[in-house]
Amino acid sequence: MMKILFLVVCNVLLICSYENCPVEERQNVNYSSCSLTSVPRSLPLYTVLLDLSHNNISQLKRDDFSEMPALKFLNLSHNNIKEISDDIFKSSMKLEYLNLSHNELYNIFLVHVTELKNLDISYNKFALMTLGSVFGSMEKLECLSLSAETLQRHELKHIKSVWLKNVFLGFNNLLDYEHEKTDTITIVLKSKYCIDYLKYKRDCYVGVALLQRKANFKVTSLTLIDVRLPWNYLTKQTLQSSIKHLNVHYLNIIGQIVTTKISKNTSLETLKINRGTIYSYFFLQNDLYDFFINMMIKNLTIDNTPIVHMTCPQSTSILKQLDFSSNAFSDRVFSSIEEPICKTLTNLNTLILMGNKLEKLHQLSVTTKYMKSLKYLDVSANSLTYEFGDCTWTESIIVLNVSSNSLDRLVFKCLPQNTQILDLQNNQIASVPEDMVHLDALKELYLGSNRLLDIPDCNSFRKLEMLFTDANSLHTPSINFLSSCKNLRVFHAGNNPFMCTCSLRDFAMIKEQSGIEFIGWPDAYSCSYPEAFRGIFLKDFHVPEMSCNLTLLLVTILCPMIVITIAIAVLCIHYDALWYMKMMWQWTQTKRRAKASRRQETPEGLKYNAFVSYSQLDSIWVKEYLLPNLEEDKSVQICQHERDFIPGKSIIENIISCIEKSYKSIFVLSPNFIQSEWCHYELYFAHHQLLTANSDHLILILLEPISQYMIPSKYYKLKALMAKRTYIEWPKDRNKHKLFWANLRAAIQIHLAGPVEGTAESKL
Ligand SMILES: *[C@@H]1O[C@H](CO)[C@@H](O)[C@H](O)[C@H]1NC(C)=O
Ligand SMILES: *[C@@H]1O[C@H](CO)[C@@H](O)[C@H](O)[C@H]1NC(C)=O
Ligand SMILES: *[C@@H]1O[C@H](CO)[C@@H](O)[C@H](O)[C@H]1NC(C)=O
């Protein structure tokens, strides 16, 4: 048994009546796909729509719907219903839509359904479709879906007076269809007899018998699905019928294809062939093409069919719309060797060549040259490119769809100049050149899914109202376009990789300031970089004025910094911070050095921490300040010549022995010292080369400033020491004395190994 595979719905009417009922009264109950085995009890009293499709209900009981007086839509499709009680809908007086398709019904007998507009009983087990006299009461029926093995002649006689808007028929064997009052019929035929065309029976194309019906046959639209038609049947009967719109899906043309004379008298206006195939191997291509293109019809669609070419009509054609979507057309669409440009399609209004194999935009412009009525051209989803050459577009083109091709920026030099709507989506355009064709009528420009780095200005299309630049490479688009795009109302720049930095601030704000409608705002506008801002919507992206405005930044950040710096400098000078810093530095240095030398062995034979030498004139300072302060720490031993010199030795011998026994030598420098004492030491220093080899041992305290010129030139070593500034100055400020002494103490700090008692004794 053949299965009929076609799902039938007539929901146009359903939607409008459904919309009419006030929202608050609506009661929709959806039990679709709930594995129910029977109609649920206690459904809401005011249920209007009840969906019980895709369950396992096998039986409907007498009172299943008795408590639903408001029920209008009942969907029972895809169940296992075998039987229905006659008066099951006796309380559902309002039922308008009843879907019983895809069940196991062998028979049907319905009463009390006088309001029914839409009845679907297709795909059941009816062997013979017999619509009893009860159907006569369904005066409001508009949509009827039936299927069975066979539909008997006169079967629809009971609903003869009903005007059917939509009829769907699915039969293995359709002997005849006799219902004059029908607008549109869809017929699904699938018969085993048709597989082998050599043995085909009339039954296979019986649906087409409708085409040649009597004069009062009113069907205007016929859809045939999956049919095999012999070429001569298709070409003759089709044109002679009263049908206006013929759609054929899965058309298989059988029989021999021959040159066909075209009848001028036809009611056919629209012919749509979808997925056509030809079961004939030897024929002239032009016999096939010439027939279709020369038919006296207005709309011709041949899609999803592997044709590569179409011929040019022999005389001026009345064709208004040609749709050759998803075929295999190459650039030479209507041209031939004899006639390179087709001149007879002058009434053509719409040409759709979407999804073919067109490659040259320039060639396409030549094709349209004489199509003086062509307004709408769709060549999307081809492989079009343009490099150079004059383009000869017909000036009538208003809508041009070249989306999903391989065009780059040069396309702007080859465009029909009166275009109002231009779709260039999904190409390779990186920018819009300045020297492009002026499109003074352009209102809508779609540039989504290209490679734009910035938003183009409207200098070449000043009337632009809608601009789409979504899904490009806009990082930080400028807002310069606003000045030339004065008429812009709708704008789309979503799904771009926005870089949320200062440069984007102006752009993020135009939404608020310009009054332009932003498509996709705010969801489609989010930051991609920097990482910290990723995913943040542009509407929430705020950077403070200050971090973006350089002048403001300078004023607000640099000014306080300068003020603070000056203040610090003033304070430093006032409190002599430099001096403190220098002292601290020296102190830490000596501490570090002391630590390092402590690790070494303490030199043998040291008796004193320091030897102090000074001019007699400075002795008061030494005695009152230096000694008490240094010796405050009891472990410090100072060799002072007045106190510790050994009698009997010469002064110089004493000094030398004292220096040798001391860890450091402190010289209290002052003009007096230089004049009176320095010469004593010069000798020794010269002898021991102390100044050069071990100037570490030397601590020079500058008690009073000494200018370079006061030092006699023969004391060049002292000059050198002074020039190197390796002395420490005695501060006049009392506050600094503490640090001065601490520093000095640290400099002479050493653990004396030798017996200091001797000195202590001598002290005593
Ligand atoms: C009824 O169910 C079928 C199958 O699920 C579905 O195609 C149809 O749209 C439904 N009709 C209504 C009115 O919900
Ligand atoms: C025929 O083509 C025109 C455009 O040229 C269109 O407006 C009309 O809807 C088409 N008719 C049918 C039935 O497709
Ligand atoms: C252009 O064609 C594509 C399909 O190929 C369609 O999605 C798009 O909406 C069309 N553009 C216009 C402006 O009609």
XYZ file of N, CA, C and O in Angstrom, residues 454-547:
376
model
N 36.142 51.623 8.304
C 35.491 52.823 8.818
C 34.137 52.967 8.127
O 33.885 52.323 7.106
N 33.298 53.806 8.673
C 31.974 54.006 8.104
C 32.102 54.962 6.918
O 32.701 56.032 7.069
N 31.584 54.599 5.747
C 31.741 55.471 4.591
C 30.918 56.748 4.755
O 29.890 56.741 5.431
N 31.373 57.823 4.129
C 30.564 59.045 4.165
C 29.581 59.020 3.000
O 29.599 58.118 2.177
N 28.686 59.993 2.952
C 27.612 59.951 1.959
C 27.848 60.950 0.835
O 26.905 61.399 0.192
N 29.097 61.291 0.582
C 29.361 62.305 -0.444
C 28.854 61.904 -1.819
O 28.480 62.755 -2.610
N 28.826 60.607 -2.117
C 28.373 60.163 -3.431
C 26.924 59.686 -3.422
O 26.416 59.240 -4.434
N 26.283 59.714 -2.284
C 24.860 59.326 -2.208
C 24.200 60.106 -1.073
O 23.944 59.585 -0.001
N 23.977 61.358 -1.369
C 23.540 62.281 -0.324
C 22.141 62.024 0.214
O 21.798 62.492 1.287
N 21.329 61.261 -0.547
C 19.958 61.031 -0.083
C 19.833 59.806 0.818
O 18.725 59.409 1.176
N 20.936 59.180 1.167
C 20.889 57.912 1.892
C 20.085 58.016 3.193
O 20.277 58.936 3.984
N 19.189 57.045 3.374
C 18.359 57.028 4.587
C 18.695 55.853 5.501
O 18.516 55.924 6.705
N 19.133 54.754 4.883
C 19.459 53.576 5.700
C 20.857 53.085 5.347
O 21.162 52.891 4.178
N 21.681 52.914 6.354
C 23.045 52.451 6.121
C 23.329 51.270 7.036
O 23.180 51.365 8.249
N 23.726 50.167 6.438
C 24.027 48.958 7.213
C 25.510 48.642 7.085
O 25.993 48.372 5.992
N 26.233 48.684 8.178
C 27.661 48.344 8.167
C 27.926 47.326 9.275
O 28.977 47.341 9.898
N 26.986 46.464 9.497
C 27.145 45.475 10.565
C 28.151 44.400 10.159
O 28.433 44.212 8.983
N 28.679 43.724 11.144
C 29.613 42.604 10.931
C 30.737 42.944 9.955
O 31.010 42.216 9.019
N 31.381 44.082 10.167
C 32.569 44.426 9.396
C 33.776 44.401 10.329
O 33.782 43.641 11.289
N 34.788 45.230 10.028
C 35.961 45.276 10.903
C 36.098 46.649 11.531
O 37.190 47.182 11.647
N 35.009 47.245 11.924
C 35.057 48.576 12.529
C 35.570 48.468 13.961
O 34.912 47.895 14.810
N 36.763 49.013 14.186
C 37.332 49.000 15.544
C 36.920 50.271 16.276
O 36.270 50.234 17.298
N 37.364 51.370 15.709
C 37.044 52.661 16.313
C 36.519 53.562 15.211
O 37.231 54.422 14.717
N 35.280 53.318 14.781
C 34.739 54.097 13.666
C 34.684 55.582 14.002
O 34.391 55.946 15.135
N 34.976 56.393 12.998
C 34.888 57.833 13.210
C 33.447 58.262 12.996
O 32.634 57.502 12.477
N 33.126 59.485 13.363
C 31.750 59.935 13.184
C 31.689 60.973 12.078
O 30.710 61.690 11.938
N 32.712 61.014 11.248
C 32.751 61.982 10.144
C 31.584 61.813 9.186
O 31.140 62.768 8.575
N 31.102 60.568 9.044
C 30.029 60.320 8.076
C 28.777 61.122 8.407
O 27.992 61.450 7.527
N 28.594 61.469 9.659
C 27.368 62.177 10.048
C 27.211 63.506 9.323
O 26.103 63.923 9.005
N 28.340 64.156 9.023
C 28.237 65.482 8.408
C 27.714 65.394 6.973
O 27.019 66.284 6.523
N 28.034 64.303 6.256
C 27.535 64.200 4.877
C 26.237 63.399 4.792
O 25.461 63.559 3.862
N 25.968 62.535 5.768
C 24.761 61.707 5.724
C 23.614 62.428 6.437
O 23.152 61.993 7.499
N 23.173 63.493 5.838
C 22.175 64.329 6.516
C 20.789 63.681 6.603
O 19.996 64.004 7.473
N 20.507 62.771 5.666
C 19.164 62.182 5.648
C 19.083 60.837 6.360
O 18.054 60.171 6.312
N 20.175 60.428 6.967
C 20.209 59.100 7.581
C 19.185 58.979 8.710
O 19.105 59.820 9.594
N 18.388 57.906 8.627
C 17.377 57.658 9.662
C 17.653 56.365 10.404
O 17.415 56.243 11.594
N 18.122 55.369 9.629
C 18.329 54.040 10.209
C 19.776 53.632 9.969
O 20.293 53.786 8.862
N 20.378 53.131 11.002
C 21.806 52.804 10.918
C 22.054 51.494 11.661
O 21.472 51.234 12.701
N 22.929 50.688 11.077
C 23.264 49.419 11.741
C 24.777 49.239 11.692
O 25.357 49.162 10.615
N 25.390 49.192 12.847
C 26.835 48.951 12.896
C 27.125 47.895 13.949
O 28.214 47.828 14.494
N 26.150 47.071 14.229
C 26.331 46.054 15.266
C 27.314 44.975 14.840
O 27.749 44.919 13.697
N 27.654 44.126 15.777
C 28.537 42.976 15.535
C 29.863 43.356 14.895
O 30.363 42.659 14.027
N 30.397 44.474 15.303
C 31.735 44.848 14.876
C 32.669 44.691 16.073
O 32.231 44.730 17.215
N 33.986 44.521 15.812
C 34.921 44.325 16.939
C 35.333 45.659 17.547
O 36.456 46.103 17.365
N 34.436 46.295 18.251
C 34.707 47.627 18.774
C 35.855 47.624 19.782
O 35.946 46.740 20.632
N 36.707 48.650 19.624
C 37.817 48.799 20.555
C 37.449 49.938 21.485
O 37.408 51.098 21.081
N 37.152 49.596 22.710
C 36.606 50.592 23.625
C 37.706 51.426 24.257
O 38.182 51.149 25.358
N 38.145 52.425 23.531
C 39.127 53.377 24.046
C 38.546 54.764 23.829
O 37.421 54.898 23.371
N 39.337 55.764 24.121
C 38.845 57.141 23.999
C 38.306 57.436 22.611
O 37.301 58.116 22.452
N 38.979 56.882 21.573
C 38.571 57.204 20.193
C 37.145 56.740 19.920
O 36.523 57.203 18.981
N 36.629 55.820 20.703
C 35.286 55.307 20.440
C 34.212 56.117 21.158
O 33.030 55.941 20.911
N 34.634 57.019 22.027
C 33.650 57.730 22.837
C 32.613 58.467 22.007
O 31.423 58.349 22.232
N 33.108 59.179 21.002
C 32.189 59.973 20.179
C 31.180 59.065 19.508
O 29.998 59.357 19.450
N 31.681 57.915 19.003
C 30.789 56.995 18.309
C 29.734 56.442 19.271
O 28.557 56.383 18.954
N 30.178 56.072 20.457
C 29.240 55.483 21.417
C 28.153 56.473 21.809
O 27.091 56.080 22.269
N 28.418 57.741 21.576
C 27.448 58.741 22.011
C 26.476 59.178 20.921
O 25.461 59.788 21.224
N 26.786 58.841 19.640
C 25.896 59.358 18.588
C 24.496 58.782 18.689
O 23.544 59.403 18.287
N 24.383 57.579 19.240
C 23.054 56.992 19.403
C 22.138 57.967 20.148
O 21.013 58.206 19.741
N 22.663 58.538 21.237
C 21.856 59.456 22.035
C 21.672 60.803 21.346
O 20.627 61.399 21.392
N 22.749 61.242 20.690
C 22.748 62.633 20.229
C 22.138 62.845 18.857
O 21.638 63.924 18.570
N 22.196 61.807 17.988
C 21.812 62.066 16.594
C 20.335 61.859 16.307
O 19.808 62.398 15.349
N 19.651 61.050 17.119
C 18.251 60.755 16.825
C 18.090 59.710 15.736
O 16.979 59.427 15.298
N 19.192 59.103 15.304
C 19.136 58.054 14.286
C 18.752 56.734 14.966
O 19.206 56.450 16.070
N 17.927 55.956 14.286
C 17.540 54.664 14.858
C 18.682 53.669 14.665
O 19.161 53.466 13.550
N 19.123 53.069 15.737
C 20.207 52.087 15.657
C 19.627 50.687 15.691
O 19.039 50.281 16.699
N 19.820 49.942 14.607
C 19.331 48.561 14.579
C 20.211 47.719 15.501
O 21.424 47.863 15.518
N 19.570 46.883 16.277
C 20.331 45.954 17.120
C 20.845 46.561 18.410
O 21.550 45.890 19.162
N 20.548 47.833 18.659
C 21.013 48.476 19.896
C 20.185 47.987 21.071
O 18.979 47.876 20.920
N 20.744 47.653 22.211
C 22.172 47.719 22.515
C 22.889 46.378 22.334
O 24.111 46.342 22.327
N 22.139 45.296 22.179
C 22.756 43.962 22.259
C 23.880 43.708 21.265
O 24.835 42.997 21.568
N 23.747 44.267 20.055
C 24.737 43.931 19.029
C 25.984 44.815 19.101
O 26.912 44.632 18.345
N 25.961 45.772 20.040
C 27.089 46.707 20.111
C 27.844 46.487 21.410
O 27.435 46.968 22.455
N 28.920 45.716 21.339
C 29.690 45.514 22.565
C 31.181 45.584 22.258
O 31.605 45.407 21.129
N 31.946 45.822 23.304
C 33.390 45.984 23.154
C 34.058 44.626 22.926
O 33.675 43.637 23.550
N 35.052 44.596 22.037
C 35.851 43.384 21.862
C 37.220 43.533 22.519
O 37.801 42.572 22.999
N 37.758 44.744 22.461
C 39.025 45.054 23.117
C 38.807 46.322 23.919
O 37.894 47.069 23.615
N 39.632 46.675 24.862
C 40.651 45.798 25.435
C 39.996 44.720 26.291
O 38.802 44.785 26.549
N 40.794 43.776 26.706
C 40.300 42.596 27.422
C 39.393 42.991 28.588
O 38.357 42.376 28.813
N 39.771 44.052 29.276
C 39.021 44.451 30.471
C 37.591 44.869 30.151
O 36.712 44.757 30.989
N 37.362 45.326 28.930
C 36.033 45.811 28.557
C 35.249 44.809 27.733
O 34.128 45.085 27.338
N 35.853 43.676 27.414
C 35.204 42.723 26.504
C 33.792 42.372 26.966
O 33.562 42.078 28.130
N 32.862 42.453 26.021
C 31.489 42.071 26.315
C 30.642 43.181 26.897
O 29.442 43.046 27.008
N 31.270 44.288 27.229
C 30.494 45.411 27.779
C 29.765 46.108 26.638
O 30.348 46.345 25.577
N 28.497 46.389 26.827
C 27.734 47.066 25.777
C 28.219 48.505 25.634
O 28.554 49.146 26.628
N 28.189 48.977 24.393
C 28.613 50.347 24.143
C 27.790 51.348 24.942
O 28.271 52.390 25.331
N 26.560 50.987 25.211
C 25.717 51.926 25.945
C 26.207 52.082 27.389
O 25.946 53.083 28.020
N 26.931 51.074 27.873
C 27.449 51.142 29.238
C 28.920 51.554 29.283
O 29.558 51.537 30.325
N 29.470 51.856 28.125
C 30.897 52.183 28.075
C 31.087 53.680 28.300
O 30.704 54.490 27.477
N 31.642 54.023 29.453
C 31.892 55.436 29.739
C 33.339 55.588 30.177
O 33.787 54.880 31.063
N 34.053 56.492 29.527
C 35.381 56.838 30.042
C 35.272 58.273 30.494
O 34.647 59.086 29.831
N 35.860 58.599 31.635
C 35.745 59.972 32.105
C 36.360 60.940 31.104
O 37.367 60.632 30.473
N 35.722 62.081 30.976
C 36.157 63.160 30.084
C 37.667 63.390 30.221
O 38.374 63.516 29.242
N 38.114 63.317 31.464
C 39.486 63.687 31.723
C 40.493 62.770 31.042
O 41.437 63.231 30.435
N 40.255 61.440 31.107
C 41.274 60.543 30.576
C 41.361 60.624 29.058
O 42.243 60.053 28.454
